Coordinates of C-alpha atoms in Angstrom, one line a residue:
Chain F
M1 CA 170.3 90.6 234.8
A2 CA 172.9 93.0 235.6
Y3 CA 173.6 96.9 235.6
A4 CA 177.2 98.0 234.1
I5 CA 179.3 101.2 234.9
V6 CA 180.5 102.5 231.6
A7 CA 182.9 105.4 230.8
P8 CA 181.2 108.6 232.1
C9 CA 181.6 107.3 235.7
T10 CA 183.7 109.8 237.4
G11 CA 184.9 107.8 240.2
C12 CA 183.2 109.5 243.3
W13 CA 182.8 106.3 245.2
A14 CA 179.1 107.3 246.2
C15 CA 177.7 104.2 244.9
M16 CA 180.1 101.9 246.3
P17 CA 179.1 101.4 249.9
L18 CA 175.3 101.5 249.0
C19 CA 175.4 98.3 246.9
P20 CA 173.6 95.7 249.0
N21 CA 175.3 92.6 247.0
K22 CA 178.7 94.5 247.4
A23 CA 179.0 93.9 243.7
I24 CA 180.8 97.1 243.1
H25 CA 184.5 97.6 243.1
P26 CA 187.0 100.3 242.4
H27 CA 188.5 99.6 238.5
G28 CA 191.1 102.2 238.2
K29 CA 189.9 105.5 239.0
K30 CA 186.6 104.3 238.1
F31 CA 184.2 101.5 239.1
T32 CA 182.9 98.3 237.8
I33 CA 179.8 96.0 238.8
R34 CA 180.7 92.4 239.2
E35 CA 177.9 91.0 237.0
P36 CA 177.1 87.6 238.7
L37 CA 176.8 89.6 242.0
C38 CA 174.2 92.4 240.5
T39 CA 170.6 91.9 241.2
E40 CA 169.5 95.1 240.1
C41 CA 168.3 95.6 243.6
E42 CA 165.3 93.5 242.9
G43 CA 163.6 92.4 246.2
E44 CA 166.2 94.8 248.3
F45 CA 164.8 98.0 247.3
D46 CA 162.5 99.7 245.4
D47 CA 165.0 101.8 243.3
P48 CA 168.7 100.2 242.1
Q49 CA 170.8 101.8 244.7
C50 CA 173.9 102.7 242.7
A51 CA 171.6 104.2 239.7
S52 CA 169.8 106.5 242.5
I53 CA 172.5 108.2 243.9
C54 CA 174.9 108.3 240.8
P55 CA 175.1 112.1 240.0
V56 CA 176.5 111.5 236.2
E57 CA 174.2 111.1 233.6
E58 CA 174.7 107.8 231.4
A59 CA 177.2 106.3 233.6
I60 CA 175.2 103.3 234.6
V61 CA 173.3 101.1 232.1
D62 CA 171.0 98.1 231.9
E63 CA 171.8 94.9 230.0
T64 CA 170.8 96.4 226.6
G65 CA 172.8 99.5 227.3
K66 CA 170.5 101.8 227.9
P67 CA 171.5 104.5 230.6
L68 CA 169.3 104.5 233.8
N69 CA 169.9 108.2 234.1
P70 CA 169.7 109.7 230.8
R71 CA 171.0 113.1 229.6
G72 CA 169.1 115.7 231.1
S73 CA 168.0 113.6 234.0
L74 CA 169.9 114.6 236.8
T75 CA 171.4 118.0 236.3
G76 CA 168.7 119.7 234.3
I77 CA 171.0 120.4 231.5
P78 CA 169.0 119.6 228.4
A79 CA 170.1 116.7 226.6
D80 CA 170.8 118.5 223.2
Y81 CA 172.9 121.2 225.0
Chain O
M1 CA 185.8 114.9 273.9
P2 CA 185.5 117.7 276.2
L3 CA 187.3 120.8 275.6
C4 CA 188.0 123.8 278.3
A5 CA 186.6 126.9 277.4
S6 CA 189.9 128.5 276.9
S7 CA 191.1 125.9 274.5
D8 CA 187.8 126.4 272.5
R9 CA 188.4 129.8 272.3
Q10 CA 192.1 129.4 271.2
R11 CA 190.9 127.0 268.6
T12 CA 188.5 129.7 267.2
T13 CA 191.1 132.7 267.4
Q14 CA 193.5 130.4 265.4
H15 CA 190.9 129.4 262.8
P16 CA 191.8 131.5 259.8
C17 CA 188.0 131.2 258.6
Y18 CA 186.2 132.0 262.0
T19 CA 188.8 134.7 263.0
P20 CA 189.7 137.4 260.2
E21 CA 192.9 138.2 262.0
A22 CA 194.0 134.8 262.2
R23 CA 194.3 134.3 258.4
E24 CA 197.5 136.3 258.1
H25 CA 199.5 133.9 260.5
H26 CA 197.4 130.7 261.0
A27 CA 197.4 128.2 258.1
R28 CA 194.8 125.6 257.2
L29 CA 194.7 122.2 255.3
H30 CA 191.8 120.9 253.3
L31 CA 191.8 116.9 253.1
A32 CA 190.0 115.9 250.2
V33 CA 189.0 112.5 251.5
A34 CA 185.1 112.7 250.7
P35 CA 184.3 112.2 247.1
A36 CA 180.7 111.2 247.5
C37 CA 177.8 113.3 247.6
N38 CA 174.3 113.1 248.5
I39 CA 172.7 116.0 246.8
Q40 CA 173.1 117.9 243.7
C41 CA 173.5 121.7 243.6
H42 CA 173.0 123.5 240.3
Y43 CA 176.3 125.4 241.0
C44 CA 178.1 122.3 241.4
N45 CA 179.6 119.9 238.7
R46 CA 180.8 116.7 239.9
K47 CA 183.7 116.5 237.7
Y48 CA 186.2 117.2 240.2
D49 CA 189.6 116.4 239.0
C50 CA 191.0 119.8 237.9
T51 CA 194.4 121.1 238.9
N52 CA 194.0 124.6 237.5
E53 CA 190.6 125.6 239.0
S54 CA 190.2 127.5 242.4
R55 CA 186.9 126.7 243.7
P56 CA 184.9 124.7 246.3
G57 CA 184.4 121.2 245.2
V58 CA 187.7 120.8 243.1
V59 CA 190.9 119.0 243.9
S60 CA 193.6 117.6 241.9
E61 CA 193.8 114.2 244.0
L62 CA 191.6 112.3 246.2
L63 CA 193.1 110.8 249.2
T64 CA 192.3 107.8 251.3
P65 CA 192.5 108.3 255.1
E66 CA 195.8 106.8 255.4
Q67 CA 197.4 109.2 252.8
A68 CA 195.4 112.1 254.4
L69 CA 197.2 111.5 257.7
A70 CA 200.6 111.2 255.8
R71 CA 199.9 114.5 254.3
V72 CA 199.1 116.3 257.5
E73 CA 202.5 115.1 258.6
A74 CA 204.3 116.5 255.8
V75 CA 202.5 119.7 255.6
R76 CA 203.0 120.2 259.3
K77 CA 206.8 120.0 258.9
R78 CA 206.6 122.2 256.1
L79 CA 204.2 124.6 257.6
P80 CA 204.8 125.0 261.5
N81 CA 201.7 127.4 261.6
L82 CA 199.0 125.0 260.5
T83 CA 196.2 125.2 263.0
V84 CA 193.4 123.8 261.3
V85 CA 192.6 120.9 259.2
G86 CA 189.2 120.9 257.5
I87 CA 187.4 118.4 255.7
A88 CA 185.4 120.3 252.8
G89 CA 184.8 117.7 249.8
P90 CA 185.1 117.3 246.9
G91 CA 181.7 115.9 247.9
D92 CA 179.7 116.2 251.0
A93 CA 182.0 115.1 254.2
L94 CA 179.0 113.3 255.9
A95 CA 178.2 111.3 252.7
N96 CA 181.5 109.7 253.3
P97 CA 181.0 108.7 256.9
E98 CA 183.7 105.9 256.9
R99 CA 186.5 107.8 255.2
L100 CA 185.5 110.8 257.1
W101 CA 185.6 109.3 260.5
T102 CA 188.8 107.2 260.2
T103 CA 190.4 110.3 259.2
C104 CA 189.1 112.4 261.7
R105 CA 189.9 109.7 264.8
G106 CA 193.4 109.4 263.2
I107 CA 194.0 113.3 263.2
R108 CA 192.5 113.0 266.8
E109 CA 195.0 110.7 268.0
R110 CA 198.2 111.7 266.0
F111 CA 197.8 115.4 266.1
A112 CA 195.7 116.5 268.9
D113 CA 196.6 120.2 268.8
L114 CA 195.2 120.7 265.5
T115 CA 191.7 121.9 265.2
L116 CA 189.4 119.8 263.1
C117 CA 186.5 121.3 260.9
L118 CA 184.0 120.1 258.3
S119 CA 181.7 121.3 255.9
T120 CA 178.2 119.7 254.7
N121 CA 175.1 120.5 253.0
G122 CA 173.1 119.5 256.0
L123 CA 171.2 116.2 254.9
A124 CA 172.8 113.6 257.0
L125 CA 173.8 116.1 259.8
P126 CA 171.0 115.1 262.5
E127 CA 172.1 111.6 262.1
Q128 CA 175.9 112.3 262.7
V129 CA 175.8 115.1 265.5
G130 CA 177.0 112.4 268.0
Q131 CA 179.9 111.4 266.3
I132 CA 181.1 115.1 265.5
Q133 CA 180.6 115.7 269.5
K134 CA 182.5 112.6 270.2
L135 CA 185.4 113.6 268.1
G136 CA 185.6 116.9 269.6
I137 CA 184.9 118.7 266.3
H138 CA 184.0 122.1 267.5
H139 CA 183.8 123.9 264.1
V140 CA 181.1 122.7 261.7
T141 CA 179.9 124.8 258.3
I142 CA 176.6 124.2 256.9
T143 CA 175.6 125.5 253.4
M144 CA 172.1 126.8 253.3
N145 CA 170.8 128.7 250.3
T146 CA 167.3 129.5 251.4
L147 CA 164.4 128.3 253.7
D148 CA 161.8 128.2 251.1
P149 CA 161.3 124.7 249.5
T150 CA 160.1 126.0 246.4
V151 CA 163.3 128.4 245.9
A152 CA 165.2 125.4 247.0
A153 CA 163.9 123.3 244.2
N154 CA 165.3 125.9 241.5
I155 CA 169.1 125.2 243.3
Y156 CA 168.7 121.5 244.2
P157 CA 167.5 119.1 241.6
W158 CA 167.8 116.3 243.6
I159 CA 168.8 114.5 246.8
F160 CA 169.4 110.9 247.8
W161 CA 167.5 110.1 251.0
D162 CA 166.1 107.0 252.3
H163 CA 167.5 104.7 249.5
R164 CA 166.0 107.1 247.2
R165 CA 166.5 109.7 244.6
L166 CA 163.9 112.3 245.5
K167 CA 163.3 115.5 243.4
G168 CA 161.4 119.0 243.7
V169 CA 159.8 120.2 247.0
E170 CA 159.4 116.4 248.4
A171 CA 163.2 116.5 248.3
T172 CA 164.0 120.2 249.5
R173 CA 161.4 120.0 252.3
I174 CA 163.6 117.1 254.0
L175 CA 166.9 118.6 253.0
I176 CA 165.9 122.0 254.8
A177 CA 164.1 120.5 257.7
N178 CA 167.6 118.5 258.3
Q179 CA 169.8 121.4 257.8
L180 CA 167.7 123.3 260.7
A181 CA 167.6 120.4 262.9
G182 CA 171.3 119.8 262.2
L183 CA 172.1 123.4 263.3
D184 CA 169.9 123.2 266.3
A185 CA 171.7 119.9 267.5
L186 CA 175.1 121.5 266.8
V187 CA 174.3 124.7 268.6
A188 CA 173.1 122.7 271.5
A189 CA 176.2 120.6 271.5
G190 CA 178.5 123.9 272.1
V191 CA 179.7 123.6 268.5
L192 CA 180.4 126.9 266.7
V193 CA 178.4 126.8 263.1
K194 CA 179.0 128.9 260.3
V195 CA 176.5 128.8 257.8
N196 CA 177.7 129.5 253.9
S197 CA 175.0 130.8 251.6
V198 CA 175.8 131.1 247.9
L199 CA 174.1 134.1 246.6
I200 CA 172.4 133.4 243.2
P201 CA 171.1 136.3 241.8
G202 CA 167.4 135.8 240.3
V203 CA 167.3 132.7 242.6
N204 CA 167.7 133.2 246.2
H205 CA 168.7 137.1 246.6
D206 CA 165.4 137.6 247.9
H207 CA 165.7 135.1 250.4
L208 CA 169.1 135.5 252.2
A209 CA 167.6 137.8 254.9
E210 CA 165.0 135.9 256.1
L211 CA 167.6 133.0 256.5
N212 CA 169.9 135.4 258.5
L213 CA 167.4 136.0 260.9
E214 CA 166.4 132.4 261.3
I215 CA 170.1 131.1 261.8
S216 CA 170.6 134.3 264.0
H217 CA 167.6 133.0 266.3
R218 CA 168.6 129.5 266.2
G219 CA 172.2 130.4 267.5
A220 CA 174.7 130.2 264.3
F221 CA 178.2 131.6 264.9
L222 CA 178.9 133.2 261.7
H223 CA 177.0 133.7 258.2
N224 CA 179.0 133.8 255.1
I225 CA 177.3 134.9 252.0
M226 CA 179.3 134.4 249.0
P227 CA 178.9 135.0 245.4
M228 CA 178.2 132.2 243.1
I229 CA 180.8 131.0 240.8
S230 CA 179.4 130.3 237.5
D231 CA 182.0 130.2 234.7
P232 CA 180.3 128.1 232.0
A233 CA 183.9 126.3 231.4
H234 CA 183.1 124.6 234.6
G235 CA 180.1 122.8 233.0
T236 CA 177.4 123.5 235.9
Y237 CA 173.8 123.8 235.1
Y238 CA 174.0 127.6 236.3
G239 CA 177.1 128.2 233.9
L240 CA 175.7 126.8 231.2
M241 CA 172.1 128.0 231.4
G242 CA 173.4 131.6 231.6
Y243 CA 172.8 132.6 235.5
R244 CA 175.8 134.9 236.7
G245 CA 177.2 135.5 240.2
P246 CA 176.5 138.9 241.8
D247 CA 178.8 141.7 241.1
E248 CA 180.6 143.6 244.4
A249 CA 177.4 145.8 244.8
Q250 CA 174.8 143.2 244.6
L251 CA 176.7 141.3 247.1
Q252 CA 177.1 143.9 249.4
A253 CA 173.6 145.2 248.9
V254 CA 172.2 141.5 250.0
R255 CA 175.0 141.3 253.2
D256 CA 173.6 144.7 254.2
G257 CA 169.9 143.8 253.8
C258 CA 170.7 141.0 256.3
A259 CA 169.6 142.1 259.8
G260 CA 170.5 139.1 262.4
E261 CA 172.7 139.5 265.0
V262 CA 174.7 137.0 263.8
T263 CA 178.4 138.0 262.6
Q264 CA 178.9 138.0 258.9
M265 CA 182.1 136.7 257.3
T266 CA 183.3 138.6 254.5
H267 CA 186.8 137.5 254.2
C268 CA 186.1 134.1 252.5
R269 CA 188.3 132.9 249.6
Q270 CA 185.8 130.2 248.4
C271 CA 189.1 127.7 248.3
R272 CA 189.5 124.5 246.9
A273 CA 188.8 121.0 248.7
D274 CA 192.4 120.6 248.8
A275 CA 193.8 124.0 249.7
I276 CA 197.1 124.3 251.7
G277 CA 198.4 127.3 253.6
L278 CA 197.1 130.8 254.7
L279 CA 193.8 131.8 253.4
D280 CA 194.8 134.5 250.9
E281 CA 197.6 132.1 249.6
D282 CA 197.0 128.5 248.2
Q283 CA 200.6 126.9 248.9
G284 CA 199.4 123.7 247.5
P285 CA 200.8 124.4 244.1
T286 CA 204.1 125.8 245.6
L287 CA 204.7 122.9 247.9
E288 CA 204.0 120.5 245.2
R289 CA 206.5 122.2 242.9
E290 CA 209.0 122.6 245.6
W291 CA 208.8 118.8 246.7
M292 CA 209.2 118.0 243.3
H293 CA 212.3 119.3 243.0
G294 CA 214.1 116.7 245.3
H295 CA 212.4 117.7 248.2
G296 CA 209.5 115.3 247.6
K297 CA 206.0 115.9 246.2
I298 CA 203.4 114.4 248.5
I299 CA 202.1 111.6 246.5
S300 CA 201.5 109.2 249.3
I301 CA 201.0 106.1 247.4
H302 CA 200.2 103.1 249.4
P303 CA 202.7 100.6 249.0
H304 CA 200.5 98.0 248.1
T305 CA 198.9 99.6 245.1
M306 CA 202.5 100.6 243.3
E307 CA 204.1 98.8 240.7
T308 CA 207.4 99.0 239.4
E309 CA 208.7 98.0 235.9
A310 CA 212.3 98.4 235.3
T311 CA 215.1 96.6 234.6
D312 CA 217.5 97.8 237.0
T313 CA 215.6 100.6 239.2
L314 CA 216.0 100.3 243.1
R315 CA 213.3 101.4 245.4
I316 CA 214.6 103.0 248.6
A317 CA 212.7 104.4 251.6
V318 CA 214.6 107.4 253.2
A319 CA 213.8 108.5 256.5
S320 CA 214.1 112.1 256.8
Q321 CA 213.0 114.8 259.3
T322 CA 214.0 117.9 257.3
G323 CA 212.8 116.1 253.7
S324 CA 216.1 117.2 252.3
H325 CA 218.9 115.1 254.2
V326 CA 218.9 111.3 255.4
D327 CA 218.6 112.8 259.0
Q328 CA 216.1 110.4 260.8
H329 CA 216.3 107.6 263.2
F330 CA 214.6 104.7 261.8
G331 CA 212.8 104.1 265.0
H332 CA 211.4 107.6 265.1
A333 CA 210.2 107.8 261.2
R334 CA 206.2 108.1 260.9
V335 CA 206.8 108.7 257.0
F336 CA 209.1 107.3 254.8
T337 CA 209.7 109.0 251.7
L338 CA 209.9 106.4 248.6
Y339 CA 212.5 107.0 245.6
D340 CA 213.1 104.9 242.5
V341 CA 216.8 105.1 241.7
H342 CA 218.4 104.4 238.5
D343 CA 221.7 105.6 237.8
G344 CA 222.0 109.3 238.0
D345 CA 218.1 109.4 237.9
V346 CA 216.1 110.0 241.4
R347 CA 212.5 110.2 241.2
Q348 CA 210.3 110.6 244.1
V349 CA 207.3 108.2 243.7
G350 CA 205.5 108.6 246.9
M351 CA 205.5 108.4 250.7
V352 CA 204.4 105.7 253.0
E353 CA 203.3 106.1 256.6
T354 CA 204.0 103.9 259.5
D355 CA 203.4 104.1 263.2
R356 CA 206.6 105.5 264.9
Y357 CA 207.2 102.3 267.0
C358 CA 210.4 103.5 269.0
H359 CA 209.5 106.1 271.7
G360 CA 212.8 106.0 273.4
D361 CA 216.2 107.0 272.7
D362 CA 218.1 104.0 272.0
A363 CA 215.9 101.1 273.3
C364 CA 214.6 99.9 269.6
G365 CA 213.2 96.8 269.1
D366 CA 210.8 96.1 272.2
N367 CA 207.5 96.5 270.2
D368 CA 207.4 94.0 267.8
S369 CA 203.8 94.5 266.4
L370 CA 204.4 98.3 265.5
L371 CA 208.0 97.2 264.0
E372 CA 205.9 94.7 261.8
R373 CA 203.5 97.3 261.1
A374 CA 206.8 99.5 259.5
L375 CA 208.2 96.6 257.9
R376 CA 204.9 96.1 256.1
A377 CA 204.6 99.8 255.2
L378 CA 208.2 99.3 253.5
E379 CA 207.3 95.9 251.7
G380 CA 208.5 96.0 248.4
C381 CA 211.3 98.5 249.0
D382 CA 215.0 97.4 248.2
A383 CA 216.8 99.7 251.0
V384 CA 216.0 102.0 253.7
L385 CA 218.1 105.1 254.4
C386 CA 218.1 106.3 257.8
E387 CA 220.2 108.2 260.3
R388 CA 220.6 105.6 263.0
I389 CA 218.7 102.2 263.7
G390 CA 218.7 99.5 266.6
F391 CA 219.8 96.2 266.4
S392 CA 216.6 94.5 266.3
P393 CA 214.9 96.4 263.3
W394 CA 218.0 96.1 261.4
Q395 CA 217.7 92.3 261.8
A396 CA 214.2 92.3 261.0
L397 CA 214.5 94.3 257.8
E398 CA 217.6 92.1 256.6
T399 CA 215.5 89.1 256.8
A400 CA 212.6 90.8 255.0
G401 CA 215.0 91.4 252.1
I402 CA 215.0 95.2 252.8
Q403 CA 218.8 96.3 253.3
P404 CA 219.0 98.8 256.0
V405 CA 221.7 101.6 255.5
N406 CA 223.1 104.0 257.8
R407 CA 226.2 105.1 256.3
Y408 CA 224.8 108.3 254.7
A409 CA 223.7 109.8 257.9
G410 CA 223.5 113.5 257.6
I411 CA 224.1 113.4 253.7
E412 CA 221.8 115.2 251.3
I413 CA 219.0 112.9 250.0
T414 CA 219.5 112.8 246.4
L415 CA 223.5 112.4 246.5
A416 CA 222.9 109.7 249.3
L417 CA 220.7 107.5 246.7
K418 CA 222.9 108.3 243.9
Q419 CA 226.1 107.0 245.8
Y420 CA 224.0 104.1 247.1
W421 CA 223.0 103.4 243.8
A422 CA 226.5 103.3 242.3
T423 CA 228.0 101.3 245.0
T424 CA 225.3 98.2 245.1
R425 CA 224.1 98.1 241.4
Q426 CA 227.4 98.3 239.7
R427 CA 228.4 95.6 241.5
H428 CA 225.4 93.6 241.5
P429 CA 223.5 94.3 238.4
R430 CA 220.3 92.4 238.7
Q431 CA 218.1 90.8 235.8
K432 CA 215.1 92.6 234.6
R433 CA 212.1 92.2 236.9
I434 CA 208.3 93.4 237.4
R435 CA 207.6 93.9 241.0
R436 CA 203.8 93.9 241.8
A437 CA 203.0 94.1 245.1
V438 CA 200.2 92.1 246.4

């Protein structure tokens, strides 16, 4: 059970200090989640912290590869634009 | 840090944003140390790594606090008229408290004469006013676009607050309340507050007069109503959805309709989060080009992240006051410029900063911990070129495997580096090596 940060990440640093498990680390100009440390914030917060501040759609995905912030959900720009 | 009234006045009269006349003579430097943001605005796109665009929120290179201090040092050498150092993004200054306060403390300690200022959306402001006061920051800009939560919900799609992403009026009520509470607390603390408002025709054009009155009552120092930038190429919501910025007449009409007593700022250049120089002339690109040609591009790479893969390349640190010649005493240098030298090829690869450890003339070597810090900063270098150097740092450098060299004192840097390479490398060719600093 862990989330992953994928290609659309712009490396804005917002998520890293919020992770209660210190699972997020810089990786080149972007970031990565250390899988064994990630609890998806269960038992700690109602919402996963990284995905709650991430400004980039489709940058954080769950184990099945499904984005926590799908296209259109953050910027208001329609998904099919 | 309390400041006397005359010093406050001087800080304001020499601030190019707060005093229009100052923009012809006084330069400012924006340090792009604050990448994270706690809200989303529809006129902003969070892809901030662009070298060609000139607008708020855009930078070409993000700086760590250490790199930021090295940049202040380097820019000050080049622009003696530098009076203001601002932190304006590319995200929200206060959403990056650790990076922000480390940078501000460093500037306060090392460049006490420079005026510090910062910009924020106001969400985290109430909780940070104490720190702003403590660091003697006397100029703060809050971006406020409306007092109406419903209008704001069309400008801000979400905020991050209390560990949750909030949307709609639930979010904008909190944002507006915090902006106003922050403004009140800053005014009470004697901080001069500039309120920036982005004029978005069709969204908030009818709401800025009300905002102008409110911030006047609350004691804002300046109100800067600026036109939205919404080029679709920037990829912002407003840009892509067909919203357009106001023309001159629309902007003027809104400004004229504001009856509050707060002074309006009309000379804003909506500059980048890494702008350098006079307000009307961003010298960042010019300086970088100039420094590229032998006088050193400011790259400020931390040595621990640097890698060299080369057969025969030497990495050499140079202590230079002018940036052009080997003309600084080792113990007086706070910044060393790093070069990779191979045969006739001299390439500047970055800068490292260190605390100047020698405060006297020739009595070097008394303060070992600072010398140790200098040694750590120079880790991975093959040699260091300087004008002069004391006996004990000479020994310490040699022990650390870094060759101190003072025989090129006063010589132009590129020439000195080529000569040094020729005399050492040709005599002692080395095997291929890969250096990876720890």
